[in-house]
Amino acid sequence: MVHEELRLPEPASMTLWFVFALMTAAAIFAVLLPLGLRSRAQVQGSETFVYKDQLAEIDRDLAAGLIVAAEADAARTEIGRRLLAAADQADHAPLQSSHKLRRAAAVLALVGLPAVAFAVYLPLGSPRLPDFPLAARSHAPDAQSLDGLVAQVERHLEKSPTDGRGWSVLAPVLLRTGRYEDAVRAFRNSITYNGESADRRADLGEAMTAAASGVVTDQAKAEFERAHALNADEPKANYFLGLAAEQDGRKADAASIWRAMLDKASADAPWRPLVQQALARVGQPVAPALSDQAAAAGQNMSEADRETMIRGMVERLATRLKQNGEDVDGWLRLVRAYVVMGDREKAKSALTDARQAVGKDAERLRQLNEGLKNLGLEG
Amino acid sequence: MIAEAGHYALVLALGLALIQSTVPLLGARWRDPALMNVARSTALAQLLFAGLAFAALVTLHVTSDFSVLNVYENSHSAKPLLYKITGVWGSHEGSMLLWVSILALFGGLVAAFGNNLPLSLRAHVLAVQAWIAGAFYLFILTTSNPFLRIPNPPMEGRDLNPVLQDIGLALHPPMLYLGYVGFSISFSFAIAALLEGRIDAAWARWVRPWTLVAWIFLTLGIAMGSYWAYYELGWGGWWFWDPVENASLMPWLAGTALLHSALVMEKRNALKVWTILLSILTFSLSLLGTFLVRSGVLTSVHAFATDPTRGVFILLILCIFIGGSLTLFAGRASSLKQGGLFAPISREGALVLNNLFLTTACATVFVGTLYPLALEVLTGDKISVGAPFFNLTFAPLFVPLMIAVPFGPMLAWKRGDLFGAMQRLMAAGIVAVLGVAFAWAWARGGSALAPLAIGLAVFVIAGAASDIAERIGLFRVPLANAVRRARGLPRSAWGTAFAHAGIGIALMGIVCETTWNSEYIGTMKPHDSIPLAGYQFTLDGLTQRQGPNYHELAAVFSVAANGRPLSLMAPSKRNFTTRGMSTTEAALLSRGLSQLYISLGDTTPDGGIVVRIYHKPLVLLIWFGPVLMALGGLLSLSDRRLRVGVPKPAKALRGLQPAE
C-alpha cells in the first residue's frame, strides 16, 4: 500500500519529488510536442467550408419542401457572395515557420515552466508533510473517531450515572466539541459525585459562559465566585470574574482583578498572555468599541485567542500533574485534551508520565488503565 | 503525497496557462503553425493537470485527510460518502477549483474538437481562454488555496454546512458552473474575432454549439437550484428574487439573447457587432455571478470590507476582463464590416425584438440586484429590492415577449408575412381562448389576470405545436407524408418547438402555483387533523431518530382524500451537532403534477409542533418547462448542420483512413 510507504518520511518525500519531476516533464512535453513536429500540410477549417455546408443545407431544405425555390435562390446568392469574399481573404497570409521563434518557445517551456512552477509552489506547498488519511491514522491509539469515544463514555454513564470520574473525563471533551449545554450538565454531575473543588466550579462556570455565547451570566458568575471562595488563586475563576466585570462595564474592577492575577502569578504562567491581552483591552479606553466587541462572546474571541486559552489551561494541568502526579483523573483529562488537540506526541508522553507517576500505587494504576480503556485508548 | 501532488498540478496548470496565453498569439502574429498549435497541446495538458488537482481534492475529502485545511473545515469523518464528494464544491475553495476545472474542460474540448476552425482563430480563442484560466489559477493559489495544510492535523473535521448536505448540492453547482463557464467560450471567440479584426457569418456557426451547451447547462442548473430551494429551505418557495438567484438569471437572459442573435448572424451575416457585444456581456454577467456569490458582498457589504483580499481580487478580475474586453470592443467594433439590412417584419426582425425584450429584462434584473448594493456602499442605507419590484418590471416585459414567441418561427427570413403568420396561428389562438375560459370556470378565487396568463401559456405551447404542424404539413398532406416530413425536419426545428413550449409550460406552472396555492400554518398536536384543498392531514406522531451525523425529529402525517387514506408523509427537522445547526426536511407528495408539501417549524412546550402544509397545484410544471427547454437545446445541438464538415487533409495520412 502506498500509505504504508508514507510512514517513512524520507522515501516518501523522495517519491513526491519524483512525481513532481514526472509531472513537470509531462507539462514541458506538451509544449514541445507541436514545436517538434515537422510542419506538414496543416489541417484547418475555414469559412469556405461553412458556406459550402450552408449551400448543401439549402438544397436539402428545398428537397424536403421546407423552403420554396425563390427563397432558396435568394439564399444561394447571398451565401455565394460570402463564399467569394471568404475565398478572397484566405490566400492573403501564407503560413510560414520560423526556427528562431520555435527555439525561443522551447526554451520558455524548458526553463520558464519549471521556474514558475517551483517559484509558486515552494512558498505555498508543504512538500515535507505526508498525507494523513483517516483510515491510516486509526491504527494509532488516539485515532478513533472522537464522536465514537464520546458516545462510548456517554453510554457508560447512562448505565452508571454516579461515576464521577466518567463525568469529569467527559465534561471537558463536551465543552471542547461545542456541546455546551451537555458540558454544563456533565460538570454539574462531576461536582455532585466527585465533590466540590475550585477548578471544578470554575470549569462549570466556563461551560455556562460558553453556553451563553460567551456572556458571563449571573449563574456562571456565582460559580466563579464559589471557586474563588474555595481557592482565591484559581486563575480561571479570576479571569472570568474579571471578564464579568468587563461585561458589566466595570472596566476598572476588571483591570484590578487581572492585574492582581498577573502580580501573583509566576513569570511563566501559561495564561499570562491571555490576561495581558484582556488587560490591554480594558486598559486602553481609546478603543472602547473593540473591547465591547471582543467581550461579546468567548466564541467571538479570535481563533488564536481561544487556542491560547485552551492551550494555557492544558499546560496548567500538565504543570500541576508534574508537581503532584497522584491525580488519576487529571492524567486522564490531560491525555484526552492532547488527543482532542490532535497532539499525538504529547498525548503519548503524557501517558508514559502518568504510568510512571501513578505506578507506585496499584489501585491508582488500575484506575488509570480502566479510564484509558473507557476512553478507548490502550490499557 | 496526494495533497502535495494536487497542489503542484494546480501550479503546473497555471504555468501552462501562462504559456498558452502568449505563445499562440505570437504564433498567429507571425503565422507560424507550430506555435499556434502549442495552444492545442497546452490546453489539453492544462485540462489534465486541473483535472488531477480536482481529483486529488476529491480523494482527500473521501479519505478524510484532515491535514488539509479545506477538508478539516468542510468535512467530517461520519459524513456519508456522497456528501464527502459533494462537499468538495460546497466550500469556497473547492468550488473555485471546480470552476477552473470546468474552464479547463471547455478549453480542452475546443482543442480536441476545434479541427474545423481556422488555425489562427483557434489559437486566439485558446489564448483568451488561457488568460481567464491564468487569472483564476492565480486567484485560487493566492487567496483561496484548497491545498493548504495543517502540520498537526486534528482528529475530526468541522462538517459541511448542513443545508448543503443534500443531493441538490451534488448537481446544482456543477450544472450552474458548466453554464457560467461555458459562456467563456463565446467570450473567447468574441475577443478572438476582435483581435483578428475579422468576423463573418461562419463565426456564428462555430460559436453556436458552445453557446448552446452552456445555455443547456445553465437552464438545468437554474431549474435544479430552484427545486432545491423549494424542498430544502422549507418555505415552499421556488424563486425568491434573491441576489444569488438573480446572479444566475442574468447570464441566462443574456445567453438566451445571444443564442438568438447568433442565429441572425449565421443566416443573414447581420447583427455582428451586437452579437459580439452580447458574447462579452453574457460572460461578464457570469463572472459577476461568480463574484456576487463568492465574495461575500451579498451577506453584507461590511463583511466584504473586513476581509477584502478575495473580494478585491475578484473585483480586479472583473474590472480587467469586463473593462478590457469592452474597451477592445469600443476600439475595434467600428472597423468590423457591417452586414446587410433587413425588414422589420421578418424572422430576423422577430429575433431582434426578442433580443430587445431579453436584454431589457436582463437590465431590469441587473438594476434590481445591484442597486441596493450600490446604495449601501454609497450611503450606508440598507434597502431590499424584492419580489414586488421584479413582478412590476419583469412581468410586463415578458408578456409581450411571450406573445411574440410563436410568431418568430412562423416568419420567413428576409421578408415575413405577418398576416399569414397570424392565420397560421389562428388555431393556437382558439386553443388559448378555450384555455382562458376553462381556467375561469375552474378557478376559485385568485387574481382575475391569472386565467389570461394561463391563456398566454397555452398560446405559446399551441403556437410551438402549430409551427411543427405547419412545417410537416399536418392535415394538408396525407398522414404518411407528414410523418416522413417530420422525420426529415431538421432537429433544430424540433429543438425550437420544444424550447418554446417549455417556456409556456413553465409559465403555466408559475401561474397555477402562485394563484391557486393553498396553505395551512399552525400548531398541531399528535392526532390533530386538518383539512386542506380536499385532503385531510392527520398528525400521527412525532419520533426522534439518529442519523449518521445528525439527530432528527420526524413527524408522520397520514394523508387522506375523500375519506380514503392515500399515503404517509414524514417531514423532519435535523439537528447537526458538529455545527450546531438544524435543517428542515420537507415531505413532498406528488399528485399528478401537483404536490402536497409539509415542513416542520418549532415545537411548542405543550407537545405540539408548528407545521406548514401547502397544496401546490401543477407546481411540477415549473421545473418540467426548463427540462423541456434543455431537451430542445439538446435536440438543436444534435442537428447535423452544426457539425460543420472537417476538411480532409489533401493527402490522407497513410494507414489512418477512417472507416466510413
XYZ file of C-alpha atoms in Angstrom, chain B residues 17 28 42 69 100 255 284 288 418 424 451 495 514 534 619 642 657:
17
model
C -1.924 28.690 -18.911
C -0.727 33.826 -35.015
C -1.168 23.088 -23.711
C -7.294 22.808 5.941
C -11.334 26.362 -13.191
C -27.241 33.969 -23.120
C -19.231 39.269 -17.910
C -20.344 38.885 -11.951
C -47.277 38.781 -40.579
C -51.447 30.049 -39.194
C -56.778 32.924 -16.394
C -35.458 21.964 -30.698
C -48.777 31.448 -7.282
C -59.743 18.478 -0.407
C -46.180 23.079 -9.362
C -23.964 22.343 -36.505
C -8.001 6.006 -43.401
